[in-house]
mmCIF file of C-alpha atoms in Angstrom:
data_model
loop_
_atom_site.group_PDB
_atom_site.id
_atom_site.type_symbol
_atom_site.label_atom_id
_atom_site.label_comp_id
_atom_site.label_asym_id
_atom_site.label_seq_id
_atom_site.Cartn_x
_atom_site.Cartn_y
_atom_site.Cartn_z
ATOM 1 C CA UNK A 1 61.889 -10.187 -47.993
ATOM 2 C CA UNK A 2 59.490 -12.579 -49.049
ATOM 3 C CA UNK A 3 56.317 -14.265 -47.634
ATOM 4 C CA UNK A 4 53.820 -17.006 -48.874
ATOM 5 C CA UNK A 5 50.093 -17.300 -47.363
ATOM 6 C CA UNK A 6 47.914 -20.620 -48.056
ATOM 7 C CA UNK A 7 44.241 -19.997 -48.388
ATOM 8 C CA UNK A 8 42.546 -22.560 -46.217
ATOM 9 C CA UNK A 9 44.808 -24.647 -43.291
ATOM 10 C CA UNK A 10 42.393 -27.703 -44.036
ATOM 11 C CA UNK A 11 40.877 -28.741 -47.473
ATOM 12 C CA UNK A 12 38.483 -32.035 -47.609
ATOM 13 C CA UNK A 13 37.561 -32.926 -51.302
ATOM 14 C CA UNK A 14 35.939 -35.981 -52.316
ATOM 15 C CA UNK A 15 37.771 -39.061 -54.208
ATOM 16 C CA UNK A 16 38.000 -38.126 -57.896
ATOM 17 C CA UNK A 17 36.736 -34.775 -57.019
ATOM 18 C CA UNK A 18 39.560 -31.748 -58.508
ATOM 19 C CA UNK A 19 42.075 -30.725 -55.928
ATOM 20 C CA UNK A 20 42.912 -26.599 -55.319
ATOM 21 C CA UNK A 21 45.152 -25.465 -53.139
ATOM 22 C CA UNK A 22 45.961 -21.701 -52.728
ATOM 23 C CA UNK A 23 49.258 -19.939 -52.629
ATOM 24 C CA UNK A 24 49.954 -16.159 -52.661
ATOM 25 C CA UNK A 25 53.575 -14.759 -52.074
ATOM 26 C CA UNK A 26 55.136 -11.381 -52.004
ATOM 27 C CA UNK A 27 58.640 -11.009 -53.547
ATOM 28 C CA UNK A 28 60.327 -7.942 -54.261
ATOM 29 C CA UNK A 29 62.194 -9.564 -57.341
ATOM 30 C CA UNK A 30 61.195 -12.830 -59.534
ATOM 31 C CA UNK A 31 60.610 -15.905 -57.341
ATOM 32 C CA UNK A 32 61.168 -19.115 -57.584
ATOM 33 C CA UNK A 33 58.193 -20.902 -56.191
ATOM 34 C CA UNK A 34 57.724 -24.676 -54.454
ATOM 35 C CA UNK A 35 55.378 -26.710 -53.044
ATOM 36 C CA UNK A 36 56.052 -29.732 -50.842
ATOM 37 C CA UNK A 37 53.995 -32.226 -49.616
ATOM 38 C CA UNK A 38 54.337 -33.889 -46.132
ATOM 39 C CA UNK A 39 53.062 -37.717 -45.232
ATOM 40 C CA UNK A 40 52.356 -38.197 -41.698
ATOM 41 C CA UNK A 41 55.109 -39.098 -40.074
ATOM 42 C CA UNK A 42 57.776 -38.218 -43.118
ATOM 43 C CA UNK A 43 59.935 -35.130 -44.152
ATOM 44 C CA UNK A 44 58.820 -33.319 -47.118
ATOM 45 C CA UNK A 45 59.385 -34.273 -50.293
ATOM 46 C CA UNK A 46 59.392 -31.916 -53.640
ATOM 47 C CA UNK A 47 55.729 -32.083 -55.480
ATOM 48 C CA UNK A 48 56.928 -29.206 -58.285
ATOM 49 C CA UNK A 49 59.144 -26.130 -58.761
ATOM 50 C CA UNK A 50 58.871 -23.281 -60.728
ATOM 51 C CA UNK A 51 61.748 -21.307 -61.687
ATOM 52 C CA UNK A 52 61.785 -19.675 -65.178
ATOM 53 C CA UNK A 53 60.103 -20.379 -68.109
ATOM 54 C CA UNK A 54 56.524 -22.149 -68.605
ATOM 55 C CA UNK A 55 54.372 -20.784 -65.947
ATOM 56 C CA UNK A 56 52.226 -24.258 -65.867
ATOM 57 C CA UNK A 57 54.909 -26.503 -64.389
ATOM 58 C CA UNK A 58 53.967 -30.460 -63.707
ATOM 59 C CA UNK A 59 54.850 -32.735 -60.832
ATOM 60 C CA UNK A 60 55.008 -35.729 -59.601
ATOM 61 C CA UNK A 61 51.978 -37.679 -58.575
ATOM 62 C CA UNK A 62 49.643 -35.831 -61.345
ATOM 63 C CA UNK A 63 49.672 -32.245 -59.698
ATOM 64 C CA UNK A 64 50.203 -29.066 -61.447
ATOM 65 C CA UNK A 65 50.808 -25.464 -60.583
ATOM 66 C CA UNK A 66 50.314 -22.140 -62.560
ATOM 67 C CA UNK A 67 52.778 -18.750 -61.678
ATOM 68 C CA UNK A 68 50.636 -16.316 -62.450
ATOM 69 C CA UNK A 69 52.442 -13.014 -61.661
ATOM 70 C CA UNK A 70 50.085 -10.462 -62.446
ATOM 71 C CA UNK A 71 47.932 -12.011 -59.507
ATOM 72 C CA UNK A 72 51.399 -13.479 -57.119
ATOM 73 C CA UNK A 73 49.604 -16.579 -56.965
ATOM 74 C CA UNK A 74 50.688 -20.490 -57.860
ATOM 75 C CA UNK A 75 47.757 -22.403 -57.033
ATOM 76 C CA UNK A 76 48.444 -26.093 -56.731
ATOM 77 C CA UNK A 77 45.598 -28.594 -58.379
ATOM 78 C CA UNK A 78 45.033 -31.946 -59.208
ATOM 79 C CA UNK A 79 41.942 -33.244 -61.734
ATOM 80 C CA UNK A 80 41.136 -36.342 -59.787
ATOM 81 C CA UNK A 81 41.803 -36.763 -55.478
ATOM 82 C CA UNK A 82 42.697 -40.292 -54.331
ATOM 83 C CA UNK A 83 42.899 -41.636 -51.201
ATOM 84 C CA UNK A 84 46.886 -41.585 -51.145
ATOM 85 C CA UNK A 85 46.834 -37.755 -52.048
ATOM 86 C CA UNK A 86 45.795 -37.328 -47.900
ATOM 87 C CA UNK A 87 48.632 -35.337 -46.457
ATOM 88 C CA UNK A 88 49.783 -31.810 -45.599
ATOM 89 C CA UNK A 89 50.864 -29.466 -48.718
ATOM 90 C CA UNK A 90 53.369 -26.377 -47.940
ATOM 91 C CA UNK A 91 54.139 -23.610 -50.643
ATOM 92 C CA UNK A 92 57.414 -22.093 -50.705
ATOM 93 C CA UNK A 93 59.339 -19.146 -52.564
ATOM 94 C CA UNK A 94 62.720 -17.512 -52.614
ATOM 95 C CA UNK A 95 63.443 -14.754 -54.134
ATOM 96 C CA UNK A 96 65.511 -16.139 -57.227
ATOM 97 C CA UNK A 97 68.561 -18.219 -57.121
ATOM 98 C CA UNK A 98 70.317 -16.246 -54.643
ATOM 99 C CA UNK A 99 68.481 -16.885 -52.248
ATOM 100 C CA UNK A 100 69.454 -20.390 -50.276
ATOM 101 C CA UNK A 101 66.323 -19.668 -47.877
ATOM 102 C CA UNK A 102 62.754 -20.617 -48.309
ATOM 103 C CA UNK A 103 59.659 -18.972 -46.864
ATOM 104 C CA UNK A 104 56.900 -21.168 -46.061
ATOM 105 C CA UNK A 105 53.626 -21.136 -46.152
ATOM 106 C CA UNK A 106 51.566 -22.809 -42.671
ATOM 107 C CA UNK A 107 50.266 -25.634 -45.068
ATOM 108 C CA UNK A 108 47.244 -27.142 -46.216
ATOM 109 C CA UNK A 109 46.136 -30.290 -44.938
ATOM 110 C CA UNK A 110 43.973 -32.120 -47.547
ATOM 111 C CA UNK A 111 41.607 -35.083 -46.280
ATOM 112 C CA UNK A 112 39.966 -37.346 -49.084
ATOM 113 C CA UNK A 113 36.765 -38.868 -48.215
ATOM 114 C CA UNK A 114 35.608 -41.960 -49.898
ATOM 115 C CA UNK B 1 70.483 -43.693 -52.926
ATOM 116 C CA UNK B 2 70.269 -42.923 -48.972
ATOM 117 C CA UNK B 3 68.488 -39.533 -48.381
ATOM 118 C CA UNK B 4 68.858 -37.293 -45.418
ATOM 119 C CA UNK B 5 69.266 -38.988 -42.289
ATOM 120 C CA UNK B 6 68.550 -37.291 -38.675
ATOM 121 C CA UNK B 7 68.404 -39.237 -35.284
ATOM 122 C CA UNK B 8 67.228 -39.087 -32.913
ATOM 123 C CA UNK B 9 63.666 -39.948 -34.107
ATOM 124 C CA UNK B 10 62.030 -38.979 -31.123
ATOM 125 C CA UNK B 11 63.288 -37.436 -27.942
ATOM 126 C CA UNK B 12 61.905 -36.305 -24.709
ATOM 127 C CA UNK B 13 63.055 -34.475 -22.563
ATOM 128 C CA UNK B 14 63.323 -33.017 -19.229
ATOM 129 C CA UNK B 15 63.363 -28.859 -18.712
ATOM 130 C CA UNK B 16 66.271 -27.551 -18.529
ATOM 131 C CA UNK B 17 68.136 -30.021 -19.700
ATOM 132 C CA UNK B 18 70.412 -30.415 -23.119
ATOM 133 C CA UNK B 19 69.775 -32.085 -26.505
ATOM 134 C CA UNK B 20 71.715 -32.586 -29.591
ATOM 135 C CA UNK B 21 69.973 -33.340 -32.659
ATOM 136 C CA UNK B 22 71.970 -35.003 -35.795
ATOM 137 C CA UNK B 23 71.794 -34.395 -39.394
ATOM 138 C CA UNK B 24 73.035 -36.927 -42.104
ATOM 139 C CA UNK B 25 72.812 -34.845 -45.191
ATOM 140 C CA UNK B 26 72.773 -36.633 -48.901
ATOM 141 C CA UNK B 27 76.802 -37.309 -49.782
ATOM 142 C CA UNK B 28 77.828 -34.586 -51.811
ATOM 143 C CA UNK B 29 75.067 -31.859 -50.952
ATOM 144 C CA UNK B 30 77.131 -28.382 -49.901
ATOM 145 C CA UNK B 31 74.241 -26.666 -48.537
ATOM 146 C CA UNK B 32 72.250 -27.778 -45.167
ATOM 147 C CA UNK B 33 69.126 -26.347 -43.504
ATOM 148 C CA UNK B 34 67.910 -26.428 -40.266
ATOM 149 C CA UNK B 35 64.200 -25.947 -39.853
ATOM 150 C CA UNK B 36 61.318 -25.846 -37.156
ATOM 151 C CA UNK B 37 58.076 -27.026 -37.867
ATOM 152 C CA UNK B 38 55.709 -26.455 -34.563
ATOM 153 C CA UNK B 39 51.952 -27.449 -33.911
ATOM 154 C CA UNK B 40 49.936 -25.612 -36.238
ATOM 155 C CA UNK B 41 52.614 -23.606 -38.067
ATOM 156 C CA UNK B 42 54.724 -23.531 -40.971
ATOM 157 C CA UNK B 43 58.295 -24.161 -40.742
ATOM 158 C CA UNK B 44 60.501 -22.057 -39.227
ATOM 159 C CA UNK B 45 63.701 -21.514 -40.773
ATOM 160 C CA UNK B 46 66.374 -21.989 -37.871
ATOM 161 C CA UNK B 47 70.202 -21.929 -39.985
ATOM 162 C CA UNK B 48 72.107 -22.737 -43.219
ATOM 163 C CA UNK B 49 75.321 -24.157 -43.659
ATOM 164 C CA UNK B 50 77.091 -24.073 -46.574
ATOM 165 C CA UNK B 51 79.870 -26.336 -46.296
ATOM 166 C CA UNK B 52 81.275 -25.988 -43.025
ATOM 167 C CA UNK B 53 80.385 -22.200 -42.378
ATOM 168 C CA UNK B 54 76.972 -21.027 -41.318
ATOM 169 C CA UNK B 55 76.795 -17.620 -43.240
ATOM 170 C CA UNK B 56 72.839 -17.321 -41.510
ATOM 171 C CA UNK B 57 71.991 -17.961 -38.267
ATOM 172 C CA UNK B 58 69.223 -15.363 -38.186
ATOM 173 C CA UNK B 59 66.212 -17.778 -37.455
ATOM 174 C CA UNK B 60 68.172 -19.610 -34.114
ATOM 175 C CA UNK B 61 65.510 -18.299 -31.690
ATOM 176 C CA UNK B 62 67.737 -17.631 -28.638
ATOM 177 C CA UNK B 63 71.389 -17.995 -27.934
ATOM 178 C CA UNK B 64 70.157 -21.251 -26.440
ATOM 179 C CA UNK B 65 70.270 -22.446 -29.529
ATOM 180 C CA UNK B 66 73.555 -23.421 -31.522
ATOM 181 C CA UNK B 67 74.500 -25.802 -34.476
ATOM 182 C CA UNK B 68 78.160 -26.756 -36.242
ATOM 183 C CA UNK B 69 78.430 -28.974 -39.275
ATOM 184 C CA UNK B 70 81.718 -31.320 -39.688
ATOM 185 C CA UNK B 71 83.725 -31.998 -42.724
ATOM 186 C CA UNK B 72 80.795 -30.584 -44.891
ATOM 187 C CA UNK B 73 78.874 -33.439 -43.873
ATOM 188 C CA UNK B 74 77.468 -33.907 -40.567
ATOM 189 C CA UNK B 75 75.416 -31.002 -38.560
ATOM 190 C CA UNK B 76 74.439 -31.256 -35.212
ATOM 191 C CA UNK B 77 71.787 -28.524 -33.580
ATOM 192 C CA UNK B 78 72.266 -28.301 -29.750
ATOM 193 C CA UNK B 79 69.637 -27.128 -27.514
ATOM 194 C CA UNK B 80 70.867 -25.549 -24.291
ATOM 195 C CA UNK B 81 68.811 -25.842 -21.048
ATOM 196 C CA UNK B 82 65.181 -26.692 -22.794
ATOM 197 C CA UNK B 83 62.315 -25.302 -22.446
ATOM 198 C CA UNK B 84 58.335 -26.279 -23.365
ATOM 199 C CA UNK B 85 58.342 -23.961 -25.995
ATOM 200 C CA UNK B 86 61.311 -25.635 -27.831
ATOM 201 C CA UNK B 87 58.915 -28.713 -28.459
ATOM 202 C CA UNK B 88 58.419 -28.698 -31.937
ATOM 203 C CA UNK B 89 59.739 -31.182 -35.115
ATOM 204 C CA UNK B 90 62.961 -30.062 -36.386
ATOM 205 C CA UNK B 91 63.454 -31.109 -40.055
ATOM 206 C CA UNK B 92 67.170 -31.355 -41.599
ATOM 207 C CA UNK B 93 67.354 -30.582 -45.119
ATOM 208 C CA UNK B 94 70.280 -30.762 -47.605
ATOM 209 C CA UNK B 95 70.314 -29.561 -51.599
ATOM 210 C CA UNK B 96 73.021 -29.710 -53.956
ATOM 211 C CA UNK B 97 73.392 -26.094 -54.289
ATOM 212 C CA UNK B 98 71.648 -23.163 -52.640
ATOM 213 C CA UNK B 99 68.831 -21.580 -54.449
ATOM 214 C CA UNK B 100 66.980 -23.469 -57.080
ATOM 215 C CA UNK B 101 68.209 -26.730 -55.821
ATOM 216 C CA UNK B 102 65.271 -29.060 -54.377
ATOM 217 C CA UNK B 103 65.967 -29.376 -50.682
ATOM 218 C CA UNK B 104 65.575 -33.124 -49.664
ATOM 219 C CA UNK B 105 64.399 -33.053 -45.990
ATOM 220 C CA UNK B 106 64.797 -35.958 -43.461
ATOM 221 C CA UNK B 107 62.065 -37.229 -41.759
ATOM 222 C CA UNK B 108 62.532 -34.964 -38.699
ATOM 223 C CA UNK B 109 62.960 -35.511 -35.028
ATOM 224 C CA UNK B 110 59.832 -34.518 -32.434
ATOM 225 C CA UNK B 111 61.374 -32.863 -29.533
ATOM 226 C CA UNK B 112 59.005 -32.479 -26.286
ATOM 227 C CA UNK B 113 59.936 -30.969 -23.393
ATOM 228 C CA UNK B 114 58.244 -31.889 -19.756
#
């Protein structure tokens, strides 16, 4: 079975300031790994995936994610906060492309002060 | 295109009494999710379809609980005789495939129980 944890339920960063958010996971075979991002008031939408290949995968909106395996970690960052990146950020893994059901992490909520 | 649809957005309720809670997934998605996202906490997976048949229904939480999909399309969750602690968000999802597929989640609909 698999499991994510998120470092941190609440982030606050400055505009322009970089953006981290922390994901660890435990999978007992090659993950594929997710994060989401949640507007108030909206369903989640797909930031980035990772399945195989390059470990630094981009998304959408400038963020970027590393799978590091030797540490189980893909840590979600962004160079440069603005004031639309405010929401709440999940991390999610399967275990491979069998698996139809993600695990989720409890989320980060980033605020972006001005 | 039109991306998944649930209704109600909101309902309150009385305890004891039942809901139903619909799911519009994207046309042509096979797979459909059921999830529970409560105050504070991560979501909670609750059941996937895939097509009409529900191979997992490990995360309902109580027999309370029970869901159907229609003509591959349509799901509905049903909530038997509510209680406070049902009163959560419960996000619909739908991907193309199970496994690496993106799930596209609706915007959810905020159950509360009196």
């Amino acid at each position: 079975a698999q499991s994510v944890t998120q470092l941190g339920s609440h982030v606050s960063v400055s505009e322009g300031a970089l953006v981290l958010l922390r994901c660890n996971y435990s999978s007992s075979v090659p993950p594929y790994l997710f994060w989401y991002v949640q507007y108030p008031n909206q369903g989640l939408q797909l930031l980035l995936k990772y399945t195989t290949g390059a470990t630094l995968v981009k998304g959408i909106n400038g963020f970027e994610a590393e799978f590091k395996k030797s540490e189980t970690s893909f840590h979600l960052t962004k160079p440069s906060a603005h004031m639309s990146d405010a929401a709440e950020y999940f991390c999610a893994v399967s275990e491979g492309s069998n698996d139809y059901k993600l695990s989720f992490g409890a989320g980060t909520t980033v605020t972006v002060r001005a | 295109g039109a991306g998944v649809s649930q209704s109600p957005s909101n309902k309150v309720t009385e305890k004891g009494k039942d809901v139903e809670l619909r799911c519009d997934p994207i046309s042509g998605h096979t797979a459909l999710y059921w999830y529970r996202q409560s105050l504070g906490q991560g979501l909670e997976f609750l059941i996937y379809f895939q097509g009409n048949s529900a191979p997992d229904k490990s995360g309902l939480p109580s027999d309370r609980f029970s869901a159907e999909r229609t003509g591959g399309s349509v799901s509905t969750l049903t909530i038997q005789r509510t209680q406070q602690e049902d009163s959560a968000v419960y996000l619909c999802a739908s991907s193309r495939d199970r496994g690496y597929s993106p799930l596209h989640f609706g915007n959810g609909t905020r159950l509360t129980v009196t």
